[in-house]
GROMACS .gro file of C-alpha atoms in nm:
model
  194
    1MET     CA    1  10.356  11.927   8.783
    2GLU     CA    2  10.293  12.070   8.447
    3THR     CA    3  10.481  12.370   8.330
    4LEU     CA    4  10.321  12.731   8.344
    5ALA     CA    5  10.271  12.857   8.021
    6PRO     CA    6  10.397  13.159   7.910
    7TRP     CA    7  10.079  13.361   7.861
    8ARG     CA    8  10.014  13.287   8.258
    9SER     CA    9  10.268  13.627   8.293
   10PRO     CA   10  10.097  13.857   8.110
   11LEU     CA   11   9.785  13.738   8.235
   12ALA     CA   12   9.885  13.765   8.570
   13ARG     CA   13   9.984  14.102   8.499
   14ALA     CA   14   9.679  14.211   8.363
   15LEU     CA   15   9.465  14.087   8.654
   16HIS     CA   16   9.713  14.251   8.921
   17ARG     CA   17   9.705  14.605   8.724
   18ASN     CA   18   9.318  14.575   8.718
   19ARG     CA   19   9.244  14.430   9.016
   20SER     CA   20   9.087  14.750   9.121
   21ASP     CA   21   8.773  14.667   8.905
   22SER     CA   22   8.553  14.392   9.050
   23HIS     CA   23   8.437  14.332   8.668
   24SER     CA   24   8.787  14.225   8.572
   25ARG     CA   25   8.708  13.886   8.752
   26TYR     CA   26   8.438  13.810   8.459
   27PHE     CA   27   8.476  13.663   8.134
   28GLN     CA   28   8.252  13.556   7.843
   29LEU     CA   29   8.245  13.161   7.764
   30ALA     CA   30   8.129  13.056   7.448
   31THR     CA   31   8.033  12.704   7.341
   32VAL     CA   32   7.826  12.544   7.078
   33GLN     CA   33   7.502  12.399   7.142
   34ALA     CA   34   7.385  12.056   7.030
   35ASP     CA   35   7.190  12.192   6.747
   36GLY     CA   36   7.490  12.386   6.605
   37ARG     CA   37   7.414  12.737   6.756
   38PRO     CA   38   7.641  12.920   6.942
   39ALA     CA   39   7.602  12.962   7.319
   40ASN     CA   40   7.793  13.246   7.512
   41ARG     CA   41   7.752  13.345   7.898
   42THR     CA   42   7.967  13.543   8.124
   43VAL     CA   43   8.137  13.347   8.422
   44VAL     CA   44   8.346  13.423   8.704
   45PHE     CA   45   8.734  13.324   8.683
   46ARG     CA   46   8.790  13.127   9.019
   47GLY     CA   47   9.166  13.110   8.995
   48PHE     CA   48   9.365  12.820   8.846
   49LEU     CA   49   9.367  12.457   8.939
   50GLU     CA   50   9.687  12.437   9.136
   51ASP     CA   51  10.021  12.377   8.951
   52THR     CA   52   9.806  12.403   8.599
   53ASN     CA   53   9.709  12.634   8.375
   54TYR     CA   54   9.329  12.548   8.396
   55LEU     CA   55   9.121  12.806   8.448
   56LYS     CA   56   8.873  12.749   8.733
   57ILE     CA   57   8.494  12.834   8.654
   58ILE     CA   58   8.199  12.688   8.874
   59THR     CA   59   7.862  12.561   8.736
   60ASP     CA   60   7.531  12.376   8.834
   61THR     CA   61   7.435  12.047   8.698
   62ARG     CA   62   7.081  12.182   8.645
   63SER     CA   63   7.180  12.477   8.459
   64GLN     CA   64   7.126  12.513   8.075
   65LYS     CA   65   7.504  12.579   8.070
   66PHE     CA   66   7.589  12.250   8.200
   67ASN     CA   67   7.387  12.083   7.960
   68GLN     CA   68   7.536  12.273   7.681
   69ILE     CA   69   7.907  12.189   7.815
   70LYS     CA   70   7.846  11.847   7.907
   71ASP     CA   71   7.877  11.697   7.567
   72ARG     CA   72   8.087  11.939   7.413
   73ALA     CA   73   8.453  11.914   7.468
   74TRP     CA   74   8.534  12.285   7.351
   75GLY     CA   75   8.504  12.644   7.457
   76GLU     CA   76   8.637  13.002   7.396
   77ALA     CA   77   8.690  13.240   7.666
   78CYS     CA   78   8.704  13.603   7.583
   79TRP     CA   79   8.834  13.822   7.843
   80TYR     CA   80   8.869  14.222   7.839
   81PHE     CA   81   9.074  14.425   8.094
   82THR     CA   82   8.923  14.787   8.086
   83ASN     CA   83   9.190  14.955   8.234
   84THR     CA   84   9.517  14.852   8.039
   85ARG     CA   85   9.314  14.783   7.732
   86GLU     CA   86   9.403  14.418   7.713
   87GLN     CA   87   9.226  14.145   7.564
   88PHE     CA   88   9.283  13.760   7.598
   89ARG     CA   89   9.128  13.474   7.399
   90PHE     CA   90   9.152  13.142   7.501
   91ALA     CA   91   9.050  12.849   7.301
   92GLY     CA   92   9.055  12.503   7.486
   93GLU     CA   93   8.887  12.206   7.587
   94LEU     CA   94   8.678  12.186   7.873
   95VAL     CA   95   8.683  11.938   8.159
   96LEU     CA   96   8.354  11.929   8.362
   97VAL     CA   97   8.431  11.783   8.716
   98ASP     CA   98   8.077  11.691   8.881
   99ALA     CA   99   8.002  11.454   9.166
  100ASN     CA  100   8.046  11.141   8.930
  101HIS     CA  101   8.408  11.221   8.826
  102PRO     CA  102   8.622  10.902   8.840
  103ASP     CA  103   8.951  11.109   8.921
  104PRO     CA  104   8.982  11.160   9.291
  105LYS     CA  105   9.262  11.461   9.248
  106MET     CA  106   8.986  11.638   9.071
  107GLN     CA  107   8.718  11.530   9.320
  108LYS     CA  108   8.956  11.703   9.565
  109ALA     CA  109   8.981  12.013   9.333
  110ARG     CA  110   8.601  12.015   9.340
  111GLN     CA  111   8.593  12.007   9.713
  112ILE     CA  112   8.839  12.302   9.730
  113ALA     CA  113   8.669  12.526   9.529
  114TRP     CA  114   8.322  12.449   9.702
  115GLN     CA  115   8.498  12.564  10.002
  116GLU     CA  116   8.670  12.863   9.847
  117ILE     CA  117   8.338  13.013   9.721
  118SER     CA  118   8.136  13.244   9.948
  119ASP     CA  119   7.832  13.157  10.180
  120ASN     CA  120   7.621  13.319   9.932
  121ALA     CA  121   7.756  13.156   9.623
  122ARG     CA  122   7.717  12.811   9.817
  123LEU     CA  123   7.329  12.907   9.899
  124GLN     CA  124   7.260  12.950   9.541
  125PHE     CA  125   7.316  12.588   9.469
  126ALA     CA  126   7.040  12.515   9.742
  127TRP     CA  127   6.784  12.731   9.539
  128PRO     CA  128   6.555  12.603   9.268
  129ALA     CA  129   6.685  12.450   8.954
  130PRO     CA  130   6.775  12.750   8.714
  131GLY     CA  131   6.576  12.808   8.415
  132GLU     CA  132   6.281  12.672   8.528
  133SER     CA  133   5.953  12.850   8.624
  134ARG     CA  134   5.983  13.100   8.913
  135SER     CA  135   5.948  12.960   9.251
  136SER     CA  136   5.803  13.100   9.549
  137GLN     CA  137   6.006  13.360   9.733
  138GLU     CA  138   6.018  13.113  10.027
  139ALA     CA  139   6.209  12.869   9.803
  140PHE     CA  140   6.508  13.122   9.772
  141SER     CA  141   6.558  13.104  10.161
  142PRO     CA  142   6.696  12.773  10.207
  143SER     CA  143   6.927  12.618  10.489
  144PRO     CA  144   7.312  12.717  10.402
  145PRO     CA  145   7.450  12.418  10.288
  146ASP     CA  146   7.756  12.229  10.461
  147SER     CA  147   8.073  12.435  10.344
  148THR     CA  148   8.307  12.159  10.346
  149LEU     CA  149   8.102  11.915  10.127
  150PRO     CA  150   7.999  12.030   9.798
  151LEU     CA  151   7.607  11.974   9.689
  152SER     CA  152   7.597  11.682   9.423
  153ASN     CA  153   7.452  11.966   9.166
  154PHE     CA  154   7.782  12.191   9.202
  155CYS     CA  155   8.033  12.137   8.951
  156LEU     CA  156   8.427  12.237   8.872
  157LEU     CA  157   8.446  12.351   8.519
  158LEU     CA  158   8.790  12.387   8.371
  159LEU     CA  159   8.925  12.512   8.090
  160ASP     CA  160   9.236  12.395   7.937
  161PRO     CA  161   9.372  12.616   7.694
  162VAL     CA  162   9.553  12.497   7.382
  163GLN     CA  163   9.584  12.886   7.218
  164VAL     CA  164   9.581  13.200   7.356
  165ASP     CA  165   9.543  13.561   7.183
  166HIS     CA  166   9.644  13.844   7.341
  167LEU     CA  167   9.587  14.190   7.233
  168GLU     CA  168   9.719  14.488   7.373
  169LEU     CA  169   9.509  14.779   7.249
  170ARG     CA  170   9.721  15.052   7.365
  171GLY     CA  171  10.019  15.143   7.148
  172ASP     CA  172  10.074  15.245   6.758
  173PRO     CA  173  10.066  15.015   6.628
  174GLN     CA  174   9.869  14.800   6.877
  175ASN     CA  175  10.062  14.480   7.009
  176ARG     CA  176   9.938  14.115   6.966
  177TRP     CA  177  10.092  13.766   7.030
  178CYS     CA  178   9.976  13.403   6.995
  179TYR     CA  179  10.011  13.103   7.206
  180LEU     CA  180  10.006  12.784   7.079
  181GLN     CA  181  10.052  12.454   7.232
  182ASP     CA  182  10.161  12.125   7.033
  183GLU     CA  183  10.083  11.773   7.084
  184SER     CA  184  10.391  11.761   7.307
  185GLN     CA  185  10.221  12.012   7.559
  186THR     CA  186  10.502  12.274   7.434
  187TRP     CA  187  10.412  12.657   7.412
  188SER     CA  188  10.518  12.841   7.129
  189VAL     CA  189  10.464  13.229   7.126
  190VAL     CA  190  10.468  13.459   6.812
  191ALA     CA  191  10.425  13.827   6.782
  192VAL     CA  192  10.148  13.941   6.517
  193ASN     CA  193  10.002  14.200   6.333
  194PRO     CA  194   9.718  14.330   6.540
   0.00000   0.00000   0.00000
């Protein structure tokens, strides 16, 4: 079992205090495309991988997002909570768990993630491939997929933070902390100027 990072408590508090806003489950994930240009998209926070600090996200192997991430091992997430006026930025390694991932524990986590999403979310993985020319309306009414076995194009995407920047915009002056994980997996935290 991994030691939970010290930034988990402030994040849990922000999630709790902003739970009435459905948009507080969304954050932006930035990566770099093969040509060096930035790519940014909004994703849904799906919780943490059990007993780890990995943030869970889902994606489709047929999407542009998947193609940008599969060859890029790093990403940065930016998460803003409107009620508490807090921002968290997470920099870390991205781990893509697709149907061919060799680790059985990760495959189990992928299957659990599939089972935890809604029927409507699962159905979207049976739709025509994202980003291709618009299909007929009928193509968007497939039979519901099995709720226990993930479709082959379903991926669990994990962000394993090594650096977290937490800014509270309330206060005069504002408050900011930087968390950093070293090579021995130990976290340090320092209060910095906003």
